[in-house]
Amino acid sequence: MVGRTAVLLEVGGHDEVAAWYAELVRQRAEGRISAVDIVPAARTVLIDGVPDPHKMLESLQNAPDPATSRRDKGALITVPTVYDGLDLADIAERWNTTPAGVVERHQEIEFEVAFCGFAPGFAYLTGLPPELRVPRLGEPRVSVPRGSVALADEYAAVYPAASPGGWRLLGRTDLVLFDLDRDPPSLFQPGTRVRFEAK
């Protein structure tokens, strides 16, 4: 338990997080559990707004792990992208290809929103093969423009607003990722599938 109304489930990695998140959301929709928020992260799922966290904790401890292979696929969003990022040439060198090769390979990958954090609407996208992972910048930029398409470590992302950041920039999109007048405000939700398409 992490509070009077919350339980934090710790698991091994993204696949397990995604499976538990999907299972808990399904159980809530069926009325089998009560929770205000179910929030996935890199290796945890927070279940908040629980009437009886002790009972929830006992239920989770006795529950079998949900099968990662039986998850329903999330909605697919295509992100129109202009590939002119400041780090495109650097990424090409790290990938042992040309900038055009980076664009081609990046478009082939189907990413998935693992969790959101850092800033409203900022989604961490998984799916990048290990050989294509690139380190964060040694020194973060003071400001990264809104809509910047970026890579860092095992993740891809799109900056929903201008902010400091140390991710390597591939390009940019005009897609609005966060809008308070939209329900939900965040375009990318956990489980959403994402593909990038050259504009």
PDB file of C-alpha atoms in Angstrom:
ATOM      1  CA  MET A   1       0.000   0.000   0.000  1.00  0.00           C
ATOM      2  CA  VAL A   2       1.153   3.569  -0.675  1.00  0.00           C
ATOM      3  CA  GLY A   3      -1.590   5.446   1.129  1.00  0.00           C
ATOM      4  CA  ARG A   4      -4.989   5.114   2.744  1.00  0.00           C
ATOM      5  CA  THR A   5      -6.658   4.650  -0.651  1.00  0.00           C
ATOM      6  CA  ALA A   6      -3.884   3.399  -2.943  1.00  0.00           C
ATOM      7  CA  VAL A   7      -1.940   0.267  -3.816  1.00  0.00           C
ATOM      8  CA  LEU A   8       1.262   0.137  -5.884  1.00  0.00           C
ATOM      9  CA  LEU A   9       1.778  -3.038  -7.900  1.00  0.00           C
ATOM     10  CA  GLU A  10       5.434  -3.699  -8.766  1.00  0.00           C
ATOM     11  CA  VAL A  11       6.154  -5.930 -11.771  1.00  0.00           C
ATOM     12  CA  GLY A  12       9.078  -6.908 -13.981  1.00  0.00           C
ATOM     13  CA  GLY A  13       8.788  -4.666 -17.023  1.00  0.00           C
ATOM     14  CA  HIS A  14       6.701  -3.103 -19.780  1.00  0.00           C
ATOM     15  CA  ASP A  15       4.907  -6.245 -20.943  1.00  0.00           C
ATOM     16  CA  GLU A  16       3.778  -7.098 -17.431  1.00  0.00           C
ATOM     17  CA  VAL A  17       2.751  -3.495 -16.745  1.00  0.00           C
ATOM     18  CA  ALA A  18       0.684  -3.427 -19.936  1.00  0.00           C
ATOM     19  CA  ALA A  19      -0.972  -6.757 -19.125  1.00  0.00           C
ATOM     20  CA  TRP A  20      -1.824  -5.757 -15.554  1.00  0.00           C
ATOM     21  CA  TYR A  21      -3.052  -2.322 -16.657  1.00  0.00           C
ATOM     22  CA  ALA A  22      -5.358  -3.859 -19.276  1.00  0.00           C
ATOM     23  CA  GLU A  23      -6.646  -6.456 -16.803  1.00  0.00           C
ATOM     24  CA  LEU A  24      -7.331  -3.916 -14.054  1.00  0.00           C
ATOM     25  CA  VAL A  25      -9.083  -1.523 -16.445  1.00  0.00           C
ATOM     26  CA  ARG A  26     -11.222  -4.450 -17.670  1.00  0.00           C
ATOM     27  CA  GLN A  27     -12.109  -5.476 -14.117  1.00  0.00           C
ATOM     28  CA  ARG A  28     -13.056  -1.908 -13.251  1.00  0.00           C
ATOM     29  CA  ALA A  29     -15.277  -1.666 -16.353  1.00  0.00           C
ATOM     30  CA  GLU A  30     -16.991  -4.914 -15.297  1.00  0.00           C
ATOM     31  CA  GLY A  31     -17.549  -3.545 -11.781  1.00  0.00           C
ATOM     32  CA  ARG A  32     -15.303  -6.165 -10.162  1.00  0.00           C
ATOM     33  CA  ILE A  33     -12.981  -3.568  -8.607  1.00  0.00           C
ATOM     34  CA  SER A  34     -13.395   0.050  -7.572  1.00  0.00           C
ATOM     35  CA  ALA A  35     -10.624   2.522  -8.338  1.00  0.00           C
ATOM     36  CA  VAL A  36     -10.585   6.177  -9.329  1.00  0.00           C
ATOM     37  CA  ASP A  37      -7.258   5.961 -11.172  1.00  0.00           C
ATOM     38  CA  ILE A  38      -5.170   3.147 -12.647  1.00  0.00           C
ATOM     39  CA  VAL A  39      -1.795   4.583 -13.620  1.00  0.00           C
ATOM     40  CA  PRO A  40       0.921   2.541 -15.368  1.00  0.00           C
ATOM     41  CA  ALA A  41       4.610   3.459 -15.193  1.00  0.00           C
ATOM     42  CA  ALA A  42       7.830   1.776 -16.302  1.00  0.00           C
ATOM     43  CA  ARG A  43       7.640  -1.067 -13.784  1.00  0.00           C
ATOM     44  CA  THR A  44       4.639  -0.309 -11.591  1.00  0.00           C
ATOM     45  CA  VAL A  45       0.870   0.158 -11.727  1.00  0.00           C
ATOM     46  CA  LEU A  46      -0.712   2.544  -9.224  1.00  0.00           C
ATOM     47  CA  ILE A  47      -4.300   1.750  -8.238  1.00  0.00           C
ATOM     48  CA  ASP A  48      -5.695   4.820  -6.488  1.00  0.00           C
ATOM     49  CA  GLY A  49      -9.054   5.723  -5.017  1.00  0.00           C
ATOM     50  CA  VAL A  50      -9.569   2.213  -3.627  1.00  0.00           C
ATOM     51  CA  PRO A  51     -12.212   1.898  -0.880  1.00  0.00           C
ATOM     52  CA  ASP A  52     -10.350  -0.932   0.884  1.00  0.00           C
ATOM     53  CA  PRO A  53      -6.652  -1.079  -0.044  1.00  0.00           C
ATOM     54  CA  HIS A  54      -6.017  -4.027   2.306  1.00  0.00           C
ATOM     55  CA  LYS A  55      -8.603  -6.104   0.450  1.00  0.00           C
ATOM     56  CA  MET A  56      -7.210  -4.944  -2.914  1.00  0.00           C
ATOM     57  CA  LEU A  57      -3.681  -5.892  -1.849  1.00  0.00           C
ATOM     58  CA  GLU A  58      -4.822  -9.350  -0.765  1.00  0.00           C
ATOM     59  CA  SER A  59      -6.696  -9.812  -4.034  1.00  0.00           C
ATOM     60  CA  LEU A  60      -3.627  -8.844  -6.089  1.00  0.00           C
ATOM     61  CA  GLN A  61      -1.342 -11.139  -4.099  1.00  0.00           C
ATOM     62  CA  ASN A  62      -3.638 -14.103  -4.796  1.00  0.00           C
ATOM     63  CA  ALA A  63      -4.372 -13.270  -8.438  1.00  0.00           C
ATOM     64  CA  PRO A  64      -2.586 -15.081 -11.283  1.00  0.00           C
ATOM     65  CA  ASP A  65      -0.451 -12.931 -13.539  1.00  0.00           C
ATOM     66  CA  PRO A  66      -2.525 -11.831 -16.547  1.00  0.00           C
ATOM     67  CA  ALA A  67      -1.370 -13.295 -19.858  1.00  0.00           C
ATOM     68  CA  THR A  68       0.598 -10.707 -21.824  1.00  0.00           C
ATOM     69  CA  SER A  69      -0.437 -12.335 -25.116  1.00  0.00           C
ATOM     70  CA  ARG A  70      -4.200 -11.910 -24.600  1.00  0.00           C
ATOM     71  CA  ARG A  71      -4.320  -8.124 -24.463  1.00  0.00           C
ATOM     72  CA  ASP A  72      -6.578  -6.372 -26.938  1.00  0.00           C
ATOM     73  CA  LYS A  73      -4.715  -4.067 -29.285  1.00  0.00           C
ATOM     74  CA  GLY A  74      -5.203  -0.379 -28.638  1.00  0.00           C
ATOM     75  CA  ALA A  75      -6.291   2.200 -31.188  1.00  0.00           C
ATOM     76  CA  LEU A  76      -3.734   3.088 -33.864  1.00  0.00           C
ATOM     77  CA  ILE A  77      -2.707   6.729 -34.295  1.00  0.00           C
ATOM     78  CA  THR A  78      -0.555   7.820 -37.221  1.00  0.00           C
ATOM     79  CA  VAL A  79       1.713  10.790 -36.558  1.00  0.00           C
ATOM     80  CA  PRO A  80       2.534  12.893 -39.664  1.00  0.00           C
ATOM     81  CA  THR A  81       6.180  13.799 -39.239  1.00  0.00           C
ATOM     82  CA  VAL A  82       8.650  16.154 -40.878  1.00  0.00           C
ATOM     83  CA  TYR A  83      12.041  14.496 -40.415  1.00  0.00           C
ATOM     84  CA  ASP A  84      14.343  17.475 -39.975  1.00  0.00           C
ATOM     85  CA  GLY A  85      15.439  17.096 -36.350  1.00  0.00           C
ATOM     86  CA  LEU A  86      18.691  18.512 -35.023  1.00  0.00           C
ATOM     87  CA  ASP A  87      19.969  15.034 -34.162  1.00  0.00           C
ATOM     88  CA  LEU A  88      18.911  13.197 -37.331  1.00  0.00           C
ATOM     89  CA  ALA A  89      22.482  12.974 -38.687  1.00  0.00           C
ATOM     90  CA  ASP A  90      23.803  11.857 -35.299  1.00  0.00           C
ATOM     91  CA  ILE A  91      21.144   9.134 -35.047  1.00  0.00           C
ATOM     92  CA  ALA A  92      21.967   8.019 -38.591  1.00  0.00           C
ATOM     93  CA  GLU A  93      25.605   7.600 -37.602  1.00  0.00           C
ATOM     94  CA  ARG A  94      24.653   5.646 -34.488  1.00  0.00           C
ATOM     95  CA  TRP A  95      22.332   3.432 -36.546  1.00  0.00           C
ATOM     96  CA  ASN A  96      25.064   2.965 -39.167  1.00  0.00           C
ATOM     97  CA  THR A  97      22.855   4.304 -41.958  1.00  0.00           C
ATOM     98  CA  THR A  98      21.874   7.539 -43.717  1.00  0.00           C
ATOM     99  CA  PRO A  99      19.254  10.061 -42.558  1.00  0.00           C
ATOM    100  CA  ALA A 100      16.932   8.577 -45.204  1.00  0.00           C
ATOM    101  CA  GLY A 101      17.618   5.154 -43.698  1.00  0.00           C
ATOM    102  CA  VAL A 102      16.661   6.434 -40.248  1.00  0.00           C
ATOM    103  CA  VAL A 103      13.375   7.795 -41.608  1.00  0.00           C
ATOM    104  CA  GLU A 104      12.568   4.505 -43.316  1.00  0.00           C
ATOM    105  CA  ARG A 105      13.358   2.406 -40.275  1.00  0.00           C
ATOM    106  CA  HIS A 106      11.526   4.707 -37.856  1.00  0.00           C
ATOM    107  CA  GLN A 107       8.359   4.474 -39.958  1.00  0.00           C
ATOM    108  CA  GLU A 108       8.488   0.674 -39.962  1.00  0.00           C
ATOM    109  CA  ILE A 109       8.169   0.420 -36.179  1.00  0.00           C
ATOM    110  CA  GLU A 110       4.792   0.145 -34.486  1.00  0.00           C
ATOM    111  CA  PHE A 111       5.231   1.788 -31.101  1.00  0.00           C
ATOM    112  CA  GLU A 112       2.943   1.466 -28.099  1.00  0.00           C
ATOM    113  CA  VAL A 113       2.222   3.958 -25.328  1.00  0.00           C
ATOM    114  CA  ALA A 114       3.596   2.362 -22.178  1.00  0.00           C
ATOM    115  CA  PHE A 115       2.830   5.192 -19.770  1.00  0.00           C
ATOM    116  CA  CYS A 116       2.613   8.976 -19.519  1.00  0.00           C
ATOM    117  CA  GLY A 117       4.660  11.288 -17.337  1.00  0.00           C
ATOM    118  CA  PHE A 118       7.238  14.099 -17.173  1.00  0.00           C
ATOM    119  CA  ALA A 119       4.685  16.614 -18.511  1.00  0.00           C
ATOM    120  CA  PRO A 120       0.949  16.542 -19.324  1.00  0.00           C
ATOM    121  CA  GLY A 121       0.474  14.525 -22.510  1.00  0.00           C
ATOM    122  CA  PHE A 122       4.077  13.273 -22.639  1.00  0.00           C
ATOM    123  CA  ALA A 123       3.848   9.576 -23.540  1.00  0.00           C
ATOM    124  CA  TYR A 124       6.689   7.075 -23.370  1.00  0.00           C
ATOM    125  CA  LEU A 125       6.494   4.863 -26.456  1.00  0.00           C
ATOM    126  CA  THR A 126       7.989   1.369 -26.426  1.00  0.00           C
ATOM    127  CA  GLY A 127       8.857  -0.816 -29.409  1.00  0.00           C
ATOM    128  CA  LEU A 128      12.316   0.448 -30.333  1.00  0.00           C
ATOM    129  CA  PRO A 129      14.601  -2.556 -30.986  1.00  0.00           C
ATOM    130  CA  PRO A 130      17.624  -2.751 -28.667  1.00  0.00           C
ATOM    131  CA  GLU A 131      20.078  -2.105 -31.514  1.00  0.00           C
ATOM    132  CA  LEU A 132      18.366   1.232 -32.306  1.00  0.00           C
ATOM    133  CA  ARG A 133      18.446   2.676 -28.804  1.00  0.00           C
ATOM    134  CA  VAL A 134      20.382   5.922 -28.425  1.00  0.00           C
ATOM    135  CA  PRO A 135      21.540   7.645 -25.232  1.00  0.00           C
ATOM    136  CA  ARG A 136      20.152  10.906 -23.997  1.00  0.00           C
ATOM    137  CA  LEU A 137      22.160  14.023 -24.677  1.00  0.00           C
ATOM    138  CA  GLY A 138      25.014  14.673 -22.265  1.00  0.00           C
ATOM    139  CA  GLU A 139      23.515  18.077 -21.530  1.00  0.00           C
ATOM    140  CA  PRO A 140      19.762  18.717 -21.957  1.00  0.00           C
ATOM    141  CA  ARG A 141      18.567  21.499 -24.236  1.00  0.00           C
ATOM    142  CA  VAL A 142      17.060  24.508 -22.500  1.00  0.00           C
ATOM    143  CA  SER A 143      13.994  24.314 -24.748  1.00  0.00           C
ATOM    144  CA  VAL A 144      12.689  21.622 -27.077  1.00  0.00           C
ATOM    145  CA  PRO A 145       9.890  22.825 -29.417  1.00  0.00           C
ATOM    146  CA  ARG A 146       6.352  21.504 -29.098  1.00  0.00           C
ATOM    147  CA  GLY A 147       5.724  18.581 -31.449  1.00  0.00           C
ATOM    148  CA  SER A 148       9.342  17.413 -31.499  1.00  0.00           C
ATOM    149  CA  VAL A 149       9.654  13.706 -32.304  1.00  0.00           C
ATOM    150  CA  ALA A 150      12.451  12.258 -30.227  1.00  0.00           C
ATOM    151  CA  LEU A 151      14.339   9.178 -29.021  1.00  0.00           C
ATOM    152  CA  ALA A 152      16.101   8.401 -25.749  1.00  0.00           C
ATOM    153  CA  ASP A 153      17.284   5.042 -24.463  1.00  0.00           C
ATOM    154  CA  GLU A 154      14.510   2.490 -25.058  1.00  0.00           C
ATOM    155  CA  TYR A 155      11.774   5.048 -25.726  1.00  0.00           C
ATOM    156  CA  ALA A 156      10.366   7.270 -28.440  1.00  0.00           C
ATOM    157  CA  ALA A 157       8.197  10.310 -27.696  1.00  0.00           C
ATOM    158  CA  VAL A 158       6.572  13.450 -29.014  1.00  0.00           C
ATOM    159  CA  TYR A 159       6.930  16.596 -26.911  1.00  0.00           C
ATOM    160  CA  PRO A 160       3.368  17.863 -26.237  1.00  0.00           C
ATOM    161  CA  ALA A 161       4.639  21.338 -25.299  1.00  0.00           C
ATOM    162  CA  ALA A 162       7.875  23.282 -25.404  1.00  0.00           C
ATOM    163  CA  SER A 163      10.058  22.267 -22.471  1.00  0.00           C
ATOM    164  CA  PRO A 164      13.641  21.486 -21.503  1.00  0.00           C
ATOM    165  CA  GLY A 165      14.721  18.046 -22.646  1.00  0.00           C
ATOM    166  CA  GLY A 166      17.647  15.766 -23.319  1.00  0.00           C
ATOM    167  CA  TRP A 167      16.140  13.478 -25.943  1.00  0.00           C
ATOM    168  CA  ARG A 168      17.616  13.236 -29.454  1.00  0.00           C
ATOM    169  CA  LEU A 169      15.412  14.985 -32.003  1.00  0.00           C
ATOM    170  CA  LEU A 170      14.332  13.198 -35.194  1.00  0.00           C
ATOM    171  CA  GLY A 171      11.734  15.623 -36.492  1.00  0.00           C
ATOM    172  CA  ARG A 172       8.460  17.357 -35.695  1.00  0.00           C
ATOM    173  CA  THR A 173       4.702  17.035 -36.027  1.00  0.00           C
ATOM    174  CA  ASP A 174       1.759  19.453 -35.909  1.00  0.00           C
ATOM    175  CA  LEU A 175      -0.405  16.879 -34.118  1.00  0.00           C
ATOM    176  CA  VAL A 176      -1.865  18.288 -30.877  1.00  0.00           C
ATOM    177  CA  LEU A 177      -1.072  15.797 -28.138  1.00  0.00           C
ATOM    178  CA  PHE A 178      -2.618  17.567 -25.168  1.00  0.00           C
ATOM    179  CA  ASP A 179      -5.758  19.709 -25.162  1.00  0.00           C
ATOM    180  CA  LEU A 180      -7.763  20.511 -22.031  1.00  0.00           C
ATOM    181  CA  ASP A 181     -10.905  20.929 -24.147  1.00  0.00           C
ATOM    182  CA  ARG A 182     -10.647  17.298 -25.312  1.00  0.00           C
ATOM    183  CA  ASP A 183     -11.859  14.255 -23.362  1.00  0.00           C
ATOM    184  CA  PRO A 184      -9.489  12.795 -22.442  1.00  0.00           C
ATOM    185  CA  PRO A 185      -7.047  15.708 -22.824  1.00  0.00           C
ATOM    186  CA  SER A 186      -4.162  13.397 -23.756  1.00  0.00           C
ATOM    187  CA  LEU A 187      -4.272  12.018 -27.302  1.00  0.00           C
ATOM    188  CA  PHE A 188      -1.945   9.153 -26.353  1.00  0.00           C
ATOM    189  CA  GLN A 189      -3.345   6.782 -23.732  1.00  0.00           C
ATOM    190  CA  PRO A 190      -1.604   3.676 -22.348  1.00  0.00           C
ATOM    191  CA  GLY A 191      -1.993   0.881 -24.887  1.00  0.00           C
ATOM    192  CA  THR A 192      -2.412   3.225 -27.871  1.00  0.00           C
ATOM    193  CA  ARG A 193      -0.424   2.056 -30.900  1.00  0.00           C
ATOM    194  CA  VAL A 194       1.590   4.736 -32.709  1.00  0.00           C
ATOM    195  CA  ARG A 195       3.169   4.848 -36.148  1.00  0.00           C
ATOM    196  CA  PHE A 196       5.115   7.723 -37.673  1.00  0.00           C
ATOM    197  CA  GLU A 197       4.647   8.716 -41.298  1.00  0.00           C
ATOM    198  CA  ALA A 198       6.819  11.088 -43.302  1.00  0.00           C
ATOM    199  CA  LYS A 199       4.931  14.214 -44.257  1.00  0.00           C
TER     200      LYS A 199
END
